[in-house]
PDB file of C-alpha atoms in Angstrom:
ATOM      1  CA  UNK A  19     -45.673 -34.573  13.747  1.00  0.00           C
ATOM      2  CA  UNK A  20     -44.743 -33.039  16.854  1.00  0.00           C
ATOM      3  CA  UNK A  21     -41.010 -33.821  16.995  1.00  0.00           C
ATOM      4  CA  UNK A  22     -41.064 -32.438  13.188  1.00  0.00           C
ATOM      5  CA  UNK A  23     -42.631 -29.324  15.075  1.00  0.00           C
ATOM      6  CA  UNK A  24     -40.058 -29.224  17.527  1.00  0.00           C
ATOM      7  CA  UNK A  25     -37.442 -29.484  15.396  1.00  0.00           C
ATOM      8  CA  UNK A  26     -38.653 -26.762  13.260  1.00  0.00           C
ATOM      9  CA  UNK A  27     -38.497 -24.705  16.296  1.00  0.00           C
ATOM     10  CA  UNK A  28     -34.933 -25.824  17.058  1.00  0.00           C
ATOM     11  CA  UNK A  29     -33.717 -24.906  13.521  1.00  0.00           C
ATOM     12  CA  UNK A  30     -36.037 -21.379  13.750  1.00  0.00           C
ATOM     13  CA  UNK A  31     -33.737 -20.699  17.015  1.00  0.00           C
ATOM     14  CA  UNK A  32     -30.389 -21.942  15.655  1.00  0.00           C
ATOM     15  CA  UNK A  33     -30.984 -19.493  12.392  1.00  0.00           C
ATOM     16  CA  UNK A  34     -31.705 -16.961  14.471  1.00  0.00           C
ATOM     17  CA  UNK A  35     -28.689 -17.190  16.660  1.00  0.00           C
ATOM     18  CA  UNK A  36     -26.272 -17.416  14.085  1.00  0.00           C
ATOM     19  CA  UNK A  37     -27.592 -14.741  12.370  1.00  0.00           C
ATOM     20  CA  UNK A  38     -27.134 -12.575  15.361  1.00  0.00           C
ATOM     21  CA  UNK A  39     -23.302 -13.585  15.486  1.00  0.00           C
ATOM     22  CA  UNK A  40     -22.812 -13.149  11.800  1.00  0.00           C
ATOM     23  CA  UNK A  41     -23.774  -9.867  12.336  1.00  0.00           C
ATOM     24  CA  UNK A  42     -22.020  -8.769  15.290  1.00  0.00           C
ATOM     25  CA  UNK A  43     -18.829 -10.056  13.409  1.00  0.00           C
ATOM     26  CA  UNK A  44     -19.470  -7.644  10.598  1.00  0.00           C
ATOM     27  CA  UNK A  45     -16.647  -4.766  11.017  1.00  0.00           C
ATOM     28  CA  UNK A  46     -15.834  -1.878   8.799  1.00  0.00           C
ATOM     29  CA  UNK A  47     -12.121  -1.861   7.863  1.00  0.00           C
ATOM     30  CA  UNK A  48     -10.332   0.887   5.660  1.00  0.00           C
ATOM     31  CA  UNK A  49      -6.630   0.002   3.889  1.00  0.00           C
ATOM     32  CA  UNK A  50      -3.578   2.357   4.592  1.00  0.00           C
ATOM     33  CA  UNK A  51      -0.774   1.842   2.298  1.00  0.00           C
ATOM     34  CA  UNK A  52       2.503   3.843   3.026  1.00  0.00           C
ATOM     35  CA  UNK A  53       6.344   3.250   2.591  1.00  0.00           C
ATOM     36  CA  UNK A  54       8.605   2.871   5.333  1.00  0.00           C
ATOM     37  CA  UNK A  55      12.656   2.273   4.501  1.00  0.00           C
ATOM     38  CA  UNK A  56      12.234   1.141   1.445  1.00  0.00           C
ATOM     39  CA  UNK A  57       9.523  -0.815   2.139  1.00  0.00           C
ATOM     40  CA  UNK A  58       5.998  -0.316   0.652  1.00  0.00           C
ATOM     41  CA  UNK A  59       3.130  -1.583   3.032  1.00  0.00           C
ATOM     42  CA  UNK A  60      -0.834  -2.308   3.154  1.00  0.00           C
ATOM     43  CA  UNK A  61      -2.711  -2.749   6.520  1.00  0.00           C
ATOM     44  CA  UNK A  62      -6.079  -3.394   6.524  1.00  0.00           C
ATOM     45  CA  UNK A  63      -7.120  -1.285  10.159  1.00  0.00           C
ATOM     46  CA  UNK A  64     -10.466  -0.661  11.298  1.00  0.00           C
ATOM     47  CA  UNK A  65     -11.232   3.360  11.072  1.00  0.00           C
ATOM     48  CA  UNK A  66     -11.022   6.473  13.003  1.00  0.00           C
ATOM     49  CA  UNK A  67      -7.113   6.191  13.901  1.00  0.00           C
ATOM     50  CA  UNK A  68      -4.884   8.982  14.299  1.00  0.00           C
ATOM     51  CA  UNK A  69      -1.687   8.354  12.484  1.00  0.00           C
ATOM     52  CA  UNK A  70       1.842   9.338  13.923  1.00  0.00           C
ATOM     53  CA  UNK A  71       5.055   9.223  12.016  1.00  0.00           C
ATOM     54  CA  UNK A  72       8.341   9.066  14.293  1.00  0.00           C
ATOM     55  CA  UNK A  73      11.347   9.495  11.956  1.00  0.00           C
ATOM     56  CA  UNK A  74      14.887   8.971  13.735  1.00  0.00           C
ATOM     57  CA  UNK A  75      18.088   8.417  11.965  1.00  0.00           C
ATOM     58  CA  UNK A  76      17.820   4.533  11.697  1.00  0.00           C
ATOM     59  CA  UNK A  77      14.664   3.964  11.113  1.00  0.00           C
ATOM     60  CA  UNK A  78      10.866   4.631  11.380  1.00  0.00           C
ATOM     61  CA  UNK A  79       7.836   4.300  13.471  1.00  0.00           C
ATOM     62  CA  UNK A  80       4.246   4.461  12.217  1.00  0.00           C
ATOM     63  CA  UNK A  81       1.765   4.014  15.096  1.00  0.00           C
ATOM     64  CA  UNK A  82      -2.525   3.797  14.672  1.00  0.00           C
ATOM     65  CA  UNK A  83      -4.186   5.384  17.562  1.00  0.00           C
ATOM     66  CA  UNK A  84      -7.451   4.625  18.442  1.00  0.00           C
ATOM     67  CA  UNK A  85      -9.556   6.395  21.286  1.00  0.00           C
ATOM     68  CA  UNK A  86     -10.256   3.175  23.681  1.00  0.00           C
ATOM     69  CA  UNK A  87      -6.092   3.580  23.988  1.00  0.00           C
ATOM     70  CA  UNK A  88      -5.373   0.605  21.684  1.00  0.00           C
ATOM     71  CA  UNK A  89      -2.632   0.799  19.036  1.00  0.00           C
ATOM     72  CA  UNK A  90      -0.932  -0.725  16.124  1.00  0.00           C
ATOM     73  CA  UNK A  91       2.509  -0.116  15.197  1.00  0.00           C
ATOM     74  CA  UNK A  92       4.633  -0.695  12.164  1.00  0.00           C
ATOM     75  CA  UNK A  93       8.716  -0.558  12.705  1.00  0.00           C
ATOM     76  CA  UNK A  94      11.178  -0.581  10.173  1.00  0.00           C
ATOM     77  CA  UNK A  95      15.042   0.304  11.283  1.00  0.00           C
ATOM     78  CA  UNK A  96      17.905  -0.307  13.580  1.00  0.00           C
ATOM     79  CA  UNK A  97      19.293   0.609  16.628  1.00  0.00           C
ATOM     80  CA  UNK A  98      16.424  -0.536  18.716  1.00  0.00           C
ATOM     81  CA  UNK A  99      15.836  -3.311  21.455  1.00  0.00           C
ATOM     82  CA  UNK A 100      14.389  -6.513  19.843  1.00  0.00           C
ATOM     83  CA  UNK A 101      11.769  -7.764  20.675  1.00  0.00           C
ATOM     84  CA  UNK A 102       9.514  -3.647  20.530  1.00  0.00           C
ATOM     85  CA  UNK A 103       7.677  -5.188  23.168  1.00  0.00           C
ATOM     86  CA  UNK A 104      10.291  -6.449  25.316  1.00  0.00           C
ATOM     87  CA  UNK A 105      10.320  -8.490  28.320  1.00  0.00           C
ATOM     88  CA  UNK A 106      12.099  -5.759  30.708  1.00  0.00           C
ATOM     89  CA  UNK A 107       8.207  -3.811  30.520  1.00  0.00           C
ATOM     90  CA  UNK A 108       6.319  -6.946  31.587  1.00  0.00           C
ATOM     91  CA  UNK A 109       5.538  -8.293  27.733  1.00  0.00           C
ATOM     92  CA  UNK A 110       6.318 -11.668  28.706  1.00  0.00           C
ATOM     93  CA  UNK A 111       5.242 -13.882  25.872  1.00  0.00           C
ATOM     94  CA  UNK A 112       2.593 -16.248  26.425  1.00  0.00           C
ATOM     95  CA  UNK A 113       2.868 -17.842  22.827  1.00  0.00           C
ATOM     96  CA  UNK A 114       5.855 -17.625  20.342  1.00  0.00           C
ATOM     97  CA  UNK A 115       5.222 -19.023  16.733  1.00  0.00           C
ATOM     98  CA  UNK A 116       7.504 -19.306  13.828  1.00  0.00           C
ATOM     99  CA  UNK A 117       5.347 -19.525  10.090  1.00  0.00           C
ATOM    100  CA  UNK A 118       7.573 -19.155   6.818  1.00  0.00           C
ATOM    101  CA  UNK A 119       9.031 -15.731   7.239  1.00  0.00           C
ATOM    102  CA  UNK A 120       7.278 -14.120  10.990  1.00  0.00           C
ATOM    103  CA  UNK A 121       7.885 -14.601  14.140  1.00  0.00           C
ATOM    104  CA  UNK A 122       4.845 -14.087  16.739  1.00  0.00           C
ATOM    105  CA  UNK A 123       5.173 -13.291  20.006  1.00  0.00           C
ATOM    106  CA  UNK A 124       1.373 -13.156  21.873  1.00  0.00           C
ATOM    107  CA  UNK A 125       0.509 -11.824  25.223  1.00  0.00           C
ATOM    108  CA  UNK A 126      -1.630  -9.980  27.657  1.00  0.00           C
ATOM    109  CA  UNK A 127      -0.902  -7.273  30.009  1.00  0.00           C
ATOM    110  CA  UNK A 128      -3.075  -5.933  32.716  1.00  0.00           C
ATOM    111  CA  UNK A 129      -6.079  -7.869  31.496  1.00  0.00           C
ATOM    112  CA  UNK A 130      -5.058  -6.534  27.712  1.00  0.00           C
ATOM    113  CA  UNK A 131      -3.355  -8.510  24.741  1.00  0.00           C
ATOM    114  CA  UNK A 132      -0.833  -7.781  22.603  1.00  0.00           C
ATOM    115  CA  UNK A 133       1.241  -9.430  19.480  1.00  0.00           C
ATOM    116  CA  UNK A 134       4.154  -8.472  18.475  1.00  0.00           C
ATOM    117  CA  UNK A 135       4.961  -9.721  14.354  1.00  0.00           C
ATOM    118  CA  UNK A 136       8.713  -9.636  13.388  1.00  0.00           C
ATOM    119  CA  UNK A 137       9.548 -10.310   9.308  1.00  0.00           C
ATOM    120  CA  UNK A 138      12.676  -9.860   7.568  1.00  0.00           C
ATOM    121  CA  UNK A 139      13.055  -6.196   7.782  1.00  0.00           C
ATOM    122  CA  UNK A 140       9.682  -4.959   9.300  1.00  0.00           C
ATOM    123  CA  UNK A 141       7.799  -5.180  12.619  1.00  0.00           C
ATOM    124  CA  UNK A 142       4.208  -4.824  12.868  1.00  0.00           C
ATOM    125  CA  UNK A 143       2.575  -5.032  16.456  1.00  0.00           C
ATOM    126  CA  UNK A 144      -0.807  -4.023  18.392  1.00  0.00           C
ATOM    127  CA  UNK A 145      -1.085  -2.737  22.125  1.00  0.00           C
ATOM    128  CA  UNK A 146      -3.608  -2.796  24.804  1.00  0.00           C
ATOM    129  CA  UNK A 147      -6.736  -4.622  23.061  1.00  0.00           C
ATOM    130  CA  UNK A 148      -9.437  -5.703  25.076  1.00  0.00           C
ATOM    131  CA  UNK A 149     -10.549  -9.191  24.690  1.00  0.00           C
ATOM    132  CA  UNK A 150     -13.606  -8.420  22.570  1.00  0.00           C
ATOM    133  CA  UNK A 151     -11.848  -6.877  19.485  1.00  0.00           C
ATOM    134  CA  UNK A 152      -8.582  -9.529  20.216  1.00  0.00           C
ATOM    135  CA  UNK A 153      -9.658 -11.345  17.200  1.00  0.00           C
ATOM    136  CA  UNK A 154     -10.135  -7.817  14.935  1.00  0.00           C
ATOM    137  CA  UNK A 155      -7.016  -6.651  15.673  1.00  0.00           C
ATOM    138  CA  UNK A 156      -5.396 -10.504  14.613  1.00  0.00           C
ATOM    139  CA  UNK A 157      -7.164 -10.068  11.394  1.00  0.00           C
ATOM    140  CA  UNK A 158      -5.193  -6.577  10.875  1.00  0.00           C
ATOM    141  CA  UNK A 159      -1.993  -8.809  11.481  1.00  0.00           C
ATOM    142  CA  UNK A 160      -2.742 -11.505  10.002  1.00  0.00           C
ATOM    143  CA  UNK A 161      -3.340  -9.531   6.370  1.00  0.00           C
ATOM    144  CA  UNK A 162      -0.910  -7.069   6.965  1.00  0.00           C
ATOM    145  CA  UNK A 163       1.271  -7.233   3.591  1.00  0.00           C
ATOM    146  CA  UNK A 164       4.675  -5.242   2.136  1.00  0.00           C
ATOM    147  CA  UNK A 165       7.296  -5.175  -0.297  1.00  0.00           C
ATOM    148  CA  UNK A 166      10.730  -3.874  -1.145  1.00  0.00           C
ATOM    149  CA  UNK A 167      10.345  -0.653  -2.997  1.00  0.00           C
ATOM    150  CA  UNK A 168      12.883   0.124  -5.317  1.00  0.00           C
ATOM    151  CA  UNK A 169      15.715   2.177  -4.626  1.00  0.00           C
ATOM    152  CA  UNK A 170      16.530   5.113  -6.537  1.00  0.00           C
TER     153      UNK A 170
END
């Protein structure tokens, strides 16, 4: 009777726990869909961004601004250094993983992580993240999704 007790208690304690954790995992995301060269995109970001468009002739860079100085980028274009993120500013790659059609580069930076995402045609990368939100912001990778528009 009193281990049956006891392991009531246990059970009460493990409920409540994971409750707590399923609840601090909840996070409010919104969906920006845009087109960039030719390419139509959907990213799944969490809200209150500011959203900059940097047009040059070659190509395109939409970056996600959030106040706690985090960022998310998406790249589409020439002319530019590859890897975004390169090694000659201290991104040295702690991880590099190849899965069907991306590349992923993964590092930190002044206690801050980063990813970098290369496709066919597209780059998608976050800046600065603090190790709480690290597995937010691979979410919004990890779901980002495009397409080639057609061409008129």
């Amino acid at each position: 009777m009193e281990r049956e007790l006891k392991n009531k208690v246990w059970l009460f304690i493990y409920m409540a726990l994971l409750s707590q954790f399923v609840e601090s995992q909840q996070v409010c995301y919104s969906v920006d869909k845009d087109t960039i060269m030719h390419k139509a995109y959907e990213i799944t970001l969490l809200p209150n961004y500011k959203k900059n468009i940097f047009s040059y002739g070659e190509g395109v860079f939409v970056t996600y601004y959030y106040q706690d100085s985090t960022i998310v980028t998406v790249f589409s274009g020439g002319l530019q250094k590859l890897p975004l993120l390169s090694t000659d500013n201290y991104y040295i790659p702690c991880k590099i993983d190849t899965l069907q059609n991306r590349i992923t580069r993964t590092g930190n930076k002044e206690s801050k992580f980063w990813r970098e995402d290369k496709y066919q045609g597209i780059i998608v990368y976050y800046d600065a993240v603090q190790k709480d939100k690290k597995c937010i912001y691979d979410f919004i990778l990890d779901n980002f999704r495009f397409h080639k528009t057609e061409s008129n």
